[in-house]
Every structure is written in structure tokens, then in C-alpha cells.
PDB file of C-alpha atoms in Angstrom:
ATOM      1  CA  MET A   1     134.348-218.250 -11.127  1.00  0.00           C
ATOM      2  CA  ARG A   2     131.600-216.702 -13.177  1.00  0.00           C
ATOM      3  CA  ILE A   3     128.875-218.923 -11.221  1.00  0.00           C
ATOM      4  CA  LEU A   4     130.289-217.380  -7.793  1.00  0.00           C
ATOM      5  CA  LYS A   5     130.371-213.911  -9.267  1.00  0.00           C
ATOM      6  CA  TRP A   6     126.538-214.228 -10.263  1.00  0.00           C
ATOM      7  CA  ALA A   7     125.929-215.950  -6.787  1.00  0.00           C
ATOM      8  CA  PHE A   8     127.543-212.926  -5.111  1.00  0.00           C
ATOM      9  CA  ILE A   9     125.663-210.431  -7.247  1.00  0.00           C
ATOM     10  CA  SER A  10     121.968-212.066  -6.619  1.00  0.00           C
ATOM     11  CA  ILE A  11     122.822-212.332  -3.204  1.00  0.00           C
ATOM     12  CA  CYS A  12     123.639-208.563  -2.944  1.00  0.00           C
ATOM     13  CA  VAL A  13     120.465-208.121  -5.009  1.00  0.00           C
ATOM     14  CA  ALA A  14     118.416-210.037  -2.894  1.00  0.00           C
ATOM     15  CA  GLY A  15     119.635-208.515   0.368  1.00  0.00           C
ATOM     16  CA  SER A  16     119.118-205.178  -1.156  1.00  0.00           C
ATOM     17  CA  ILE A  17     115.469-205.811  -1.904  1.00  0.00           C
ATOM     18  CA  TRP A  18     115.016-207.504   1.736  1.00  0.00           C
ATOM     19  CA  ALA A  19     116.557-204.471   3.280  1.00  0.00           C
ATOM     20  CA  GLY A  20     114.336-202.278   1.173  1.00  0.00           C
ATOM     21  CA  ALA A  21     111.067-204.297   2.001  1.00  0.00           C
ATOM     22  CA  LYS A  22     112.268-204.235   5.515  1.00  0.00           C
ATOM     23  CA  ILE A  23     112.601-200.268   5.973  1.00  0.00           C
ATOM     24  CA  ALA A  24     109.440-199.893   3.718  1.00  0.00           C
ATOM     25  CA  PHE A  25     107.289-202.017   5.840  1.00  0.00           C
ATOM     26  CA  ASP A  26     108.646-201.833   9.228  1.00  0.00           C
ATOM     27  CA  GLU A  27     110.609-198.485   9.666  1.00  0.00           C
ATOM     28  CA  TYR A  28     108.071-196.153   7.383  1.00  0.00           C
ATOM     29  CA  PRO A  29     104.920-196.358   9.752  1.00  0.00           C
ATOM     30  CA  GLU A  30     107.427-195.382  12.749  1.00  0.00           C
ATOM     31  CA  VAL A  31     108.995-192.701  10.761  1.00  0.00           C
ATOM     32  CA  LYS A  32     105.481-191.199   9.702  1.00  0.00           C
ATOM     33  CA  ARG A  33     104.230-191.399  13.292  1.00  0.00           C
ATOM     34  CA  LEU A  34     107.292-189.627  14.492  1.00  0.00           C
ATOM     35  CA  ARG A  35     106.990-186.833  11.842  1.00  0.00           C
ATOM     36  CA  GLU A  36     103.249-186.857  12.975  1.00  0.00           C
ATOM     37  CA  GLU A  37     104.190-186.232  16.773  1.00  0.00           C
ATOM     38  CA  CYS A  38     106.850-183.607  15.675  1.00  0.00           C
ATOM     39  CA  SER A  39     104.195-181.681  13.931  1.00  0.00           C
ATOM     40  CA  ARG A  40     101.906-181.852  17.093  1.00  0.00           C
ATOM     41  CA  GLU A  41     104.729-180.881  19.586  1.00  0.00           C
ATOM     42  CA  ALA A  42     105.690-177.832  17.129  1.00  0.00           C
ATOM     43  CA  ALA A  43     102.088-176.599  17.374  1.00  0.00           C
ATOM     44  CA  VAL A  44     102.515-176.942  21.275  1.00  0.00           C
ATOM     45  CA  VAL A  45     105.701-175.173  20.919  1.00  0.00           C
ATOM     46  CA  GLU A  46     104.258-172.110  18.922  1.00  0.00           C
ATOM     47  CA  GLU A  47     101.287-172.071  21.579  1.00  0.00           C
ATOM     48  CA  LEU A  48     103.611-171.692  24.204  1.00  0.00           C
ATOM     49  CA  LYS A  49     105.624-169.075  22.675  1.00  0.00           C
ATOM     50  CA  ARG A  50     102.337-167.144  22.145  1.00  0.00           C
ATOM     51  CA  GLU A  51     101.544-167.510  25.728  1.00  0.00           C
ATOM     52  CA  ARG A  52     105.138-166.640  26.859  1.00  0.00           C
ATOM     53  CA  ASP A  53     104.894-163.235  24.579  1.00  0.00           C
ATOM     54  CA  HIS A  54     101.434-162.636  26.414  1.00  0.00           C
ATOM     55  CA  VAL A  55     102.937-163.082  29.705  1.00  0.00           C
ATOM     56  CA  THR A  56     106.121-161.040  28.920  1.00  0.00           C
ATOM     57  CA  ARG A  57     103.739-158.136  27.543  1.00  0.00           C
ATOM     58  CA  GLU A  58     101.614-158.286  31.089  1.00  0.00           C
ATOM     59  CA  ILE A  59     104.859-158.281  32.873  1.00  0.00           C
ATOM     60  CA  HIS A  60     105.978-155.025  31.249  1.00  0.00           C
ATOM     61  CA  GLU A  61     102.746-153.575  31.643  1.00  0.00           C
ATOM     62  CA  LEU A  62     102.486-154.108  35.032  1.00  0.00           C
ATOM     63  CA  ASP A  63     106.205-152.984  35.544  1.00  0.00           C
ATOM     64  CA  ASP A  64     105.289-149.527  33.979  1.00  0.00           C
ATOM     65  CA  ASP A  65     101.576-148.563  34.300  1.00  0.00           C
ATOM     66  CA  PRO A  66     100.267-148.232  37.879  1.00  0.00           C
ATOM     67  CA  ARG A  67      96.745-148.328  36.611  1.00  0.00           C
ATOM     68  CA  ALA A  68      97.432-152.093  35.271  1.00  0.00           C
ATOM     69  CA  VAL A  69      98.568-153.116  38.853  1.00  0.00           C
ATOM     70  CA  GLU A  70      95.240-151.831  40.274  1.00  0.00           C
ATOM     71  CA  ARG A  71      93.323-153.550  37.593  1.00  0.00           C
ATOM     72  CA  VAL A  72      94.763-156.768  38.338  1.00  0.00           C
ATOM     73  CA  ALA A  73      94.677-156.137  42.078  1.00  0.00           C
ATOM     74  CA  ARG A  74      90.900-155.338  41.929  1.00  0.00           C
ATOM     75  CA  SER A  75      90.286-158.466  39.802  1.00  0.00           C
ATOM     76  CA  GLU A  76      91.820-160.283  42.684  1.00  0.00           C
ATOM     77  CA  GLY A  77      89.565-158.795  45.200  1.00  0.00           C
ATOM     78  CA  TRP A  78      92.230-156.623  47.055  1.00  0.00           C
ATOM     79  CA  VAL A  79      91.201-153.390  48.154  1.00  0.00           C
ATOM     80  CA  LYS A  80      92.875-150.054  49.352  1.00  0.00           C
ATOM     81  CA  LYS A  81      93.260-149.191  53.020  1.00  0.00           C
ATOM     82  CA  GLY A  82      90.102-147.693  54.259  1.00  0.00           C
ATOM     83  CA  GLU A  83      88.036-149.010  51.590  1.00  0.00           C
ATOM     84  CA  THR A  84      84.534-150.447  52.209  1.00  0.00           C
ATOM     85  CA  VAL A  85      83.863-153.714  50.099  1.00  0.00           C
ATOM     86  CA  ILE A  86      79.939-154.294  49.319  1.00  0.00           C
ATOM     87  CA  LEU A  87      79.383-157.575  47.800  1.00  0.00           C
ATOM     88  CA  ILE A  88      75.987-157.927  45.802  1.00  0.00           C
ATOM     89  CA  PRO A  89      75.013-161.297  45.116  1.00  0.00           C
ATOM     90  CA  GLU A  90      74.503-162.102  41.554  1.00  0.00           C
ATOM     91  CA  LYS A  91      70.864-162.624  40.275  1.00  0.00           C
ATOM     92  CA  ASN A  92      69.664-166.443  40.078  1.00  0.00           C
ATOM     93  CA  THR A  93      67.793-166.415  36.861  1.00  0.00           C
ATOM     94  CA  ASP A  94      66.434-170.010  37.675  1.00  0.00           C
ATOM     95  CA  ASP A  95      64.228-168.462  40.806  1.00  0.00           C
ATOM     96  CA  LYS A  96      61.276-166.614  39.671  1.00  0.00           C
TER      97      LYS A  96
END
């Protein structure tokens, strides 16, 4: 009876050691990789939040300020009715 008890304890200890080694050598690298991926994704989320806040501010500015609307329209090349557009080509610095 005593031998069976020690055999059972030995098997349990060996199983625990095997499970610990399996987790340490097989699972830990995967956990580490997932943590690193999570950190990268968290940085992406923060960047997207900053971009969202910027776009939200721009939307509110366009809703509240007619000059902001005109500034954006001009940057897109839009003109008011009756205006004449004069395009001035950029000077090419390579030609002398």
C-alpha cells in the first residue's frame, strides 16, 4: 500500500513537472508574442483616437466657422461664382 502511495505521488510530481515544462517551453513564447502584439495594437488604437479627436475638432470648426469652410474649399481648388482663377506655374529649380 505504501508503495502505491509513493508511486501515485511520484506520478503526480512528474506530471506537474512535465506540465510546467510544457507551459514554460511551448506556451510562454506564444504568450510573450501575444503581449507584444497587444502592445502594438494599443499604440495603433491610441493613434486612431488622436486622429478621431482631430477630425472631430475639424468637423466642429467647419460647423461653427464660415472662414474654416472657405479655407478648406480654397485648399481643394474651389472658387466663388464670378471669380477668375489664375494658375501660376511653380518655378522649376532644375532649369537654369
